[in-house]
Tab-separated table of C-alpha atoms in Angstrom:
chain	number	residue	atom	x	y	z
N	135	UNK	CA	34.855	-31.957	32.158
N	136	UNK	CA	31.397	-32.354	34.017
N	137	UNK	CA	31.690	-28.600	34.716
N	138	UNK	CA	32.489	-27.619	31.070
N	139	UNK	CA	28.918	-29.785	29.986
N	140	UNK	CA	26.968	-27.805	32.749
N	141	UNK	CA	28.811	-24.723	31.675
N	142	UNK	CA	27.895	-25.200	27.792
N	143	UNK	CA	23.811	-26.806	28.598
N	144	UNK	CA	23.516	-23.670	30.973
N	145	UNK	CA	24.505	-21.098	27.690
N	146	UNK	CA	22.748	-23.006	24.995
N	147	UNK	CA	19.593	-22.910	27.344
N	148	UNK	CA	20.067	-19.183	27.204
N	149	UNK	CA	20.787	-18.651	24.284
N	150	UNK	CA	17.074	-20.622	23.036
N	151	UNK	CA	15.531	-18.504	26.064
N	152	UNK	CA	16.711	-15.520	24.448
N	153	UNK	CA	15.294	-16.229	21.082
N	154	UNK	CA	12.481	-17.561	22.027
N	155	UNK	CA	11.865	-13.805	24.273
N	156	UNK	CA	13.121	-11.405	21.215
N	157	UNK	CA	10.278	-9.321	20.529
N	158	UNK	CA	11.179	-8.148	17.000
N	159	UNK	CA	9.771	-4.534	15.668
N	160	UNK	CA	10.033	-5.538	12.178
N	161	UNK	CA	11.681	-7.813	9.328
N	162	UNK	CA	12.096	-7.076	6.264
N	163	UNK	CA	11.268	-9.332	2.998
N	164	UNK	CA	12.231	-9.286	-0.467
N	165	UNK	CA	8.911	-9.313	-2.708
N	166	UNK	CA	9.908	-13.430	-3.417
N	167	UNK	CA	9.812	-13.373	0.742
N	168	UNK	CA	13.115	-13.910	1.562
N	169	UNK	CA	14.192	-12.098	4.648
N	170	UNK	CA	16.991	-9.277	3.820
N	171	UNK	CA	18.932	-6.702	6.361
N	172	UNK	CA	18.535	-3.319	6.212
N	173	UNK	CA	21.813	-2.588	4.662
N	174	UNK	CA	20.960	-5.001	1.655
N	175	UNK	CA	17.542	-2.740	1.215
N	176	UNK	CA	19.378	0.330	1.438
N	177	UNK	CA	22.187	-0.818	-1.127
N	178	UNK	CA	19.306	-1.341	-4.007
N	179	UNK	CA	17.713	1.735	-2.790
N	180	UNK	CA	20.711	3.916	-3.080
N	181	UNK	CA	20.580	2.656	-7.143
N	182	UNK	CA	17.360	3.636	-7.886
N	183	UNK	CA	15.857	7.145	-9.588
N	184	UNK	CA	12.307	6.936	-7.578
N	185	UNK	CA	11.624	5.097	-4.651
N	186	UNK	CA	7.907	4.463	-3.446
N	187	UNK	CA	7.531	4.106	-0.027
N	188	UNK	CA	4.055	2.542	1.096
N	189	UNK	CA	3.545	3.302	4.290
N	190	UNK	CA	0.852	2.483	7.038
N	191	UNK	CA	-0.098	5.808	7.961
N	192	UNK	CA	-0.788	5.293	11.411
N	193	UNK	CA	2.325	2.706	11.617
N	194	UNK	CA	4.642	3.957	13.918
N	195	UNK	CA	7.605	2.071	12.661
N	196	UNK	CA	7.093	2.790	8.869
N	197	UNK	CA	7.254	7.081	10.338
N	198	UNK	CA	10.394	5.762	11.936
N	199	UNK	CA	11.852	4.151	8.961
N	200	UNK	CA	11.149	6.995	7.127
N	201	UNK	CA	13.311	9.563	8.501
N	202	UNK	CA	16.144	6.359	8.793
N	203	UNK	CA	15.994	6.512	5.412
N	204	UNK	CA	15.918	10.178	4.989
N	205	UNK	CA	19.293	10.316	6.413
N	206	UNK	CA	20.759	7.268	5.207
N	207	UNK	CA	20.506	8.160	1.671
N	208	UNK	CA	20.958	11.374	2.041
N	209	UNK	CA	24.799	10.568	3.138
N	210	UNK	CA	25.033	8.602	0.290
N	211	UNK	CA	23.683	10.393	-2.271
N	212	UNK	CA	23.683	14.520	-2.096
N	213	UNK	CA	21.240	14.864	-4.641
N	214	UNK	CA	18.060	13.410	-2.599
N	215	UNK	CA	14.933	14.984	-3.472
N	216	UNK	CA	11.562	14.209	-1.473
N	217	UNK	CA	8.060	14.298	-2.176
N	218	UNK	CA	4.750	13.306	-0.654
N	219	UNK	CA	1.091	12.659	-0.774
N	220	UNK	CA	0.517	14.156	2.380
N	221	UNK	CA	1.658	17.438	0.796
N	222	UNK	CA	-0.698	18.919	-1.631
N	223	UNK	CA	0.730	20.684	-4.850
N	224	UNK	CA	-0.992	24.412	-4.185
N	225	UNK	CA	0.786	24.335	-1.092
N	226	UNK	CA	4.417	24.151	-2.695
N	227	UNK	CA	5.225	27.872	-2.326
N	228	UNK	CA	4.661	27.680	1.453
N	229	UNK	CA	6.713	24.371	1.434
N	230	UNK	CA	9.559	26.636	-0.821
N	231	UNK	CA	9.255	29.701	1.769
N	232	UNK	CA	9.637	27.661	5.059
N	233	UNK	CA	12.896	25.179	3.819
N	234	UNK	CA	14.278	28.332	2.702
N	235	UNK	CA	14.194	29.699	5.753
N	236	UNK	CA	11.544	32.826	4.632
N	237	UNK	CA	8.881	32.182	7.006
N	238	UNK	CA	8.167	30.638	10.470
N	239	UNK	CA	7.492	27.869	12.093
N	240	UNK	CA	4.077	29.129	13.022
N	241	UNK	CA	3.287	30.185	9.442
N	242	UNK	CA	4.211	27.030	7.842
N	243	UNK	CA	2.077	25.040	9.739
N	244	UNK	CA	-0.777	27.014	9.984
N	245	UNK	CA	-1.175	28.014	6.485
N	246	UNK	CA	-0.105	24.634	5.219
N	247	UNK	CA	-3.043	21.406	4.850
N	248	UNK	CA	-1.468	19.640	7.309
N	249	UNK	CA	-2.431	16.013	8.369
N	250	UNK	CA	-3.812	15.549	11.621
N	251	UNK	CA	-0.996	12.702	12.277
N	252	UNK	CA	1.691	15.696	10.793
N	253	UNK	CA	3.705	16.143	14.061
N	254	UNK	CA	4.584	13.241	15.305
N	255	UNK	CA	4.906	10.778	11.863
N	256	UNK	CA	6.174	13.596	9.345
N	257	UNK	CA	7.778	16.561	10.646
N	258	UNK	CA	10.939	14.923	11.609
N	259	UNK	CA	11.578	14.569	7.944
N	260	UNK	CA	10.239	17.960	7.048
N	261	UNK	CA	12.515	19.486	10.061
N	262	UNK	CA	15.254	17.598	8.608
N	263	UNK	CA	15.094	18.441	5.364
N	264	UNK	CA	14.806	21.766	5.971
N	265	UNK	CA	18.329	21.896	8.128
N	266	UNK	CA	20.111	19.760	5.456
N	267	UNK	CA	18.484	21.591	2.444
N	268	UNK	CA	16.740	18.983	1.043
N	269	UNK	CA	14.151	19.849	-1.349
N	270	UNK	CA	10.762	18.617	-0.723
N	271	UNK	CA	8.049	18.284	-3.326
N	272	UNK	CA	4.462	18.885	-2.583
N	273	UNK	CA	2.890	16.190	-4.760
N	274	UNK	CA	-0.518	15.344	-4.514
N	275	UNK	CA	-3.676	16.811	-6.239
N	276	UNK	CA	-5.864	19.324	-4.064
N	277	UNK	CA	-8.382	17.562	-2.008
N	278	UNK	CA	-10.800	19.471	-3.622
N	279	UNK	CA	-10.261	18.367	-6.908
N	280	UNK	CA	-10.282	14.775	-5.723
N	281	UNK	CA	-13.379	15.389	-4.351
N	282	UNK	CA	-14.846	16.935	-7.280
N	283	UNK	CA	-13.977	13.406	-9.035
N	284	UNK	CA	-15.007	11.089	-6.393
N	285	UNK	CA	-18.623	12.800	-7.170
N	286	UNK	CA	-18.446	13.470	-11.074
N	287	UNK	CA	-15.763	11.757	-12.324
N	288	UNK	CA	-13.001	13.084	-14.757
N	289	UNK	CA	-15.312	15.420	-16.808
N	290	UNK	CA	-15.916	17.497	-14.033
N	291	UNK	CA	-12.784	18.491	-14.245
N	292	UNK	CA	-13.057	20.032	-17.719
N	293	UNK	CA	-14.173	23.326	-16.089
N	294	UNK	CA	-10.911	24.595	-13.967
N	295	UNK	CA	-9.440	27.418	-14.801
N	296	UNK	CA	-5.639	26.672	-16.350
N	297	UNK	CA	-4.533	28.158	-13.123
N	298	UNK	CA	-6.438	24.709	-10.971
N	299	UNK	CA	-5.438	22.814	-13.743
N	300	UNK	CA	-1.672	23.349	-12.992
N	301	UNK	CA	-1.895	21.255	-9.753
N	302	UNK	CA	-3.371	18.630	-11.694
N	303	UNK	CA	-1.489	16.352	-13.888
N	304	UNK	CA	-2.469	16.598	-17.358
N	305	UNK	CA	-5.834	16.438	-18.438
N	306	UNK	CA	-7.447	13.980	-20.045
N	307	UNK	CA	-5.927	11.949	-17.448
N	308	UNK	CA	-4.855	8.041	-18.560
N	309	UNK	CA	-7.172	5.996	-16.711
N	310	UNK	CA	-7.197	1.959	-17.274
N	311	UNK	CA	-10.035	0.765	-15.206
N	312	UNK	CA	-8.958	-3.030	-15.607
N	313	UNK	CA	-6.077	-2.528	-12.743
N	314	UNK	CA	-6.670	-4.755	-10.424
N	315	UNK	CA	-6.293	-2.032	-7.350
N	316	UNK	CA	-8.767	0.461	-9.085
N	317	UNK	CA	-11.421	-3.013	-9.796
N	318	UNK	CA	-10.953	-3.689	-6.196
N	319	UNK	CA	-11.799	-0.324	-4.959
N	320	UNK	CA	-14.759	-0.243	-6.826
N	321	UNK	CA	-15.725	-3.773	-5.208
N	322	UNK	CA	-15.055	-1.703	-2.009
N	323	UNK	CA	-17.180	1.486	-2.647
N	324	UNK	CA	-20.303	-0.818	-3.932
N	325	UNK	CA	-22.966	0.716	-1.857
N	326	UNK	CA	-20.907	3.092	-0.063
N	327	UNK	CA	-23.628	5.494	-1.299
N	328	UNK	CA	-25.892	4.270	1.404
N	329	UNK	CA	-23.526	5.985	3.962
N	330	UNK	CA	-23.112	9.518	2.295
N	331	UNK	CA	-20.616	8.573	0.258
N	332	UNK	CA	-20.393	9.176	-3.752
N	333	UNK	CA	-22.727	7.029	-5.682
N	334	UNK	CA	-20.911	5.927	-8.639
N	335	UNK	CA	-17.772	3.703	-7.386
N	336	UNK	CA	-16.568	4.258	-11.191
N	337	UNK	CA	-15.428	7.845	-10.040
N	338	UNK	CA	-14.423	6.990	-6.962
N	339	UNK	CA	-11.382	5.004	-8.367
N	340	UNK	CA	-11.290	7.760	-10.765
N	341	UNK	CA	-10.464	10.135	-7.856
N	342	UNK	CA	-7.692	7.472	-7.120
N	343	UNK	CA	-6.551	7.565	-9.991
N	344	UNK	CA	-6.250	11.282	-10.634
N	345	UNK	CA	-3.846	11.267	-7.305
N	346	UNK	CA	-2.166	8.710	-8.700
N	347	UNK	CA	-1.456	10.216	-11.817
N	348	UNK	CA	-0.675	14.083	-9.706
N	349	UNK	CA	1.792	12.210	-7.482
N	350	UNK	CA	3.581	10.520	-10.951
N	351	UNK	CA	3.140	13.856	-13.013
N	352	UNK	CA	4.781	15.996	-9.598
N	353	UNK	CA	7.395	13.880	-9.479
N	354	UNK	CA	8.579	13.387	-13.109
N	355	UNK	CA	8.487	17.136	-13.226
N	356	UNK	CA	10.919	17.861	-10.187
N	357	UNK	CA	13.385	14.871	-10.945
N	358	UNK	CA	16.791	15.737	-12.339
N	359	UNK	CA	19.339	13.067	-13.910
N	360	UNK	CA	21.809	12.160	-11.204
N	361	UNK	CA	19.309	12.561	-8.360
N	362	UNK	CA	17.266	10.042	-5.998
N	363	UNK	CA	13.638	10.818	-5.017
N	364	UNK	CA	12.243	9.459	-2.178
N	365	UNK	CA	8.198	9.710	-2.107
N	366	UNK	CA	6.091	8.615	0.996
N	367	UNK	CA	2.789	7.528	0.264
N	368	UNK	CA	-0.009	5.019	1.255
N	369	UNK	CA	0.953	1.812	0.168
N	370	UNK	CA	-2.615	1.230	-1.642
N	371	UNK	CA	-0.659	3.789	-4.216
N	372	UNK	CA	2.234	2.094	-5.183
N	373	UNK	CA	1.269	-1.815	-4.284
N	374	UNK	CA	1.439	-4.603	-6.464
N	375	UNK	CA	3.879	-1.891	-8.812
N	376	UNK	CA	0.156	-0.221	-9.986
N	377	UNK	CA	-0.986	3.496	-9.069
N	378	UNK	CA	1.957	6.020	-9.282
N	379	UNK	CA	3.952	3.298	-10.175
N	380	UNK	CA	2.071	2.742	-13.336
N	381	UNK	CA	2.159	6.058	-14.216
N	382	UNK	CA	5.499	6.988	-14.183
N	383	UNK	CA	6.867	3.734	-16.714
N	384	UNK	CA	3.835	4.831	-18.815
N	385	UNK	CA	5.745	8.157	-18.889
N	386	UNK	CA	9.434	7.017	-18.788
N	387	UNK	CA	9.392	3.334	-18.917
N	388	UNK	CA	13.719	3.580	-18.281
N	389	UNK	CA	13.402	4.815	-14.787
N	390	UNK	CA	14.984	2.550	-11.955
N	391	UNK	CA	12.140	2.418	-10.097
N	392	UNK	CA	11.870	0.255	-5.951
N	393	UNK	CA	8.763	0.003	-4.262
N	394	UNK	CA	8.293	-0.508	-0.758
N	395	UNK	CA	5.685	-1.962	1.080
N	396	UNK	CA	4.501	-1.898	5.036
N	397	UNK	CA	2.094	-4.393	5.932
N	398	UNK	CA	1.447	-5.804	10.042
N	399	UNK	CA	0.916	-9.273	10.623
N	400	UNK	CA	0.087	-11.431	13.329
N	401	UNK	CA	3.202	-13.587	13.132
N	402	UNK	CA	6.077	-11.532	11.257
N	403	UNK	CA	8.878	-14.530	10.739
N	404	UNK	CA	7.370	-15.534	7.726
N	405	UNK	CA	5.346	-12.793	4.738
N	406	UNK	CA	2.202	-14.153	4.141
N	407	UNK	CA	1.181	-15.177	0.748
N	408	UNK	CA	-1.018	-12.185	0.259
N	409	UNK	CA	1.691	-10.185	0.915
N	410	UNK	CA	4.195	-11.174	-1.588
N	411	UNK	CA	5.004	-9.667	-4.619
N	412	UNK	CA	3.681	-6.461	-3.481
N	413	UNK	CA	6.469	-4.367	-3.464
N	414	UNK	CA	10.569	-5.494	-4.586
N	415	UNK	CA	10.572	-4.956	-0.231
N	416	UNK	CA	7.770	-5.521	2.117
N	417	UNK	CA	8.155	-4.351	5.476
N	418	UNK	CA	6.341	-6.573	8.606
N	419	UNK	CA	5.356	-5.368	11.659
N	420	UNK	CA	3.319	-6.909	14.290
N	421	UNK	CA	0.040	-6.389	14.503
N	422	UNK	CA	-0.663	-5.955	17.774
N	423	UNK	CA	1.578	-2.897	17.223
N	424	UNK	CA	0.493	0.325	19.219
N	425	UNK	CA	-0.338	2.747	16.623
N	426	UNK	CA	-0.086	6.480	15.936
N	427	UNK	CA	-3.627	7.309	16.072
């Protein structure tokens, strides 16, 4: 009997030992904060028409969840459809040629605006996309045209030729400046025109706006009834359900739409106020986290 107590102190102390050492990449919340398993995500994902996916970009486990759930909804549903802001729309024929097979390797990625981050967070998606034929939309508005509206604003855009203005959603674009993300951007950008930067923080939100809106526009044009589309982006554009989010129930107000959130903390057992409600999933990673770049 005295063995059996040593026996079961000697387990129980390893078991706490254990805990206590578990070094955890990541939990994941529900927007109320209520911890939920991967499999539970994934089962409200698989239900929805868009899902938003607000990443970190230099996060390496948000690129790793990524292409997890590239592949787990593609097995579930065969009509998976991605799309990105790290794509821009007048790049969508290159996109077209090099899933298809048409051109190179080579080509593709010199010809295409890639991010600097592009080969190790995003082309494991793009490679697997292209070997399971899954189509991949090019979604957000030239950089040039962002620019144009980060210095000008919206009228500036006025002058395109119809030909720009097809990689541009609609024009005049909806703009309510009362959101709460685009009022705290221009809170940010107040004298950001001492460092270079445009002077008016009015069109700088504008310019988030109008990527907002390109993303929403991109997306509503390439999604089919029956089919899932899965669209990475910042999470500054698709937190707190505003930016693309906004845009697409001003559009069709029916769709099923889940957001998705990454945010680091210091201590990732518990989501910090600020962080609830962001997204219908938040996912935490630590902090001290080495990142991508």
């Amino acid at each position: 009997m005295r063995h059996f107590r040593i026996l079961f102190i000697v387990l129980i102390s390893l078991t706490l030992t254990a805990s206590k050492d578990e070094k955890p990449a990541y939990v994941i919340f529900s927007g109320e904060g209520r911890e939920t398993k991967f499999d539970q995500m994934l089962s409200r994902l698989g239900d929805a028409d868009i899902i938003l996916f607000g990443e970190e970009h230099d996060n390496p486990i948000a690129h790793w969840m990524e292409i997890v759930l590239v592949k787990e909804l593609s097995a579930l549903n065969m009509s998976l459809v991605l799309g990105a802001e790290m794509f821009e729309s007048d790049d969508q024929m290159i996109i077209d040629e090099y899933l298809s097979g048409r051109i190179r390797t080579n080509n593709f990625e010199k010809e295409t605006k890639l991010w600097d981050n592009y080969h190790t967070d995003y082309k494991p998606w793009v490679e697997y996309a292209r070997k399971m034929k899954i189509p991949l939309i090019a979604t957000n508005v030239p950089r040039r045209y962002a620019s144009m509206v980060s210095y000008s604003g919206f009228a500036s855009l006025d002058s395109l030729s119809s030909q720009a203005k097809a990689y541009i959603a609609p024009l005049p674009v909806e703009y309510d400046p009362g959101l709460p993300g685009y009022s705290k951007m221009r809170e940010m950008m107040n004298g950001h025109s001492q460092m270079g930067g445009p002077s008016n923080p009015d069109f700088f939100s504008q310019a988030q706006a109008v990527k907002d809106a390109t993303m929403a526009y991109f997306i509503l044009k390439n999604l089919r009834p029956g089919q899932c589309f899965l669209h990475f982006n910042g999470s500054y554009h698709s937190n707190n359900f505003e930016g693309i989010n906004w845009y697409l129930k001003k559009t069709s107000p029916k769709l099923k739409i889940a957001t998705i959130n990454v945010v680091s903390q210091d201590n990732i057992g518990r989501l910090l106020d600020e962080n609830m409600h962001t997204a219908d999933f938040i996912i935490v990673t630590p902090s001290d986290m080495t990142r991508t770049y």
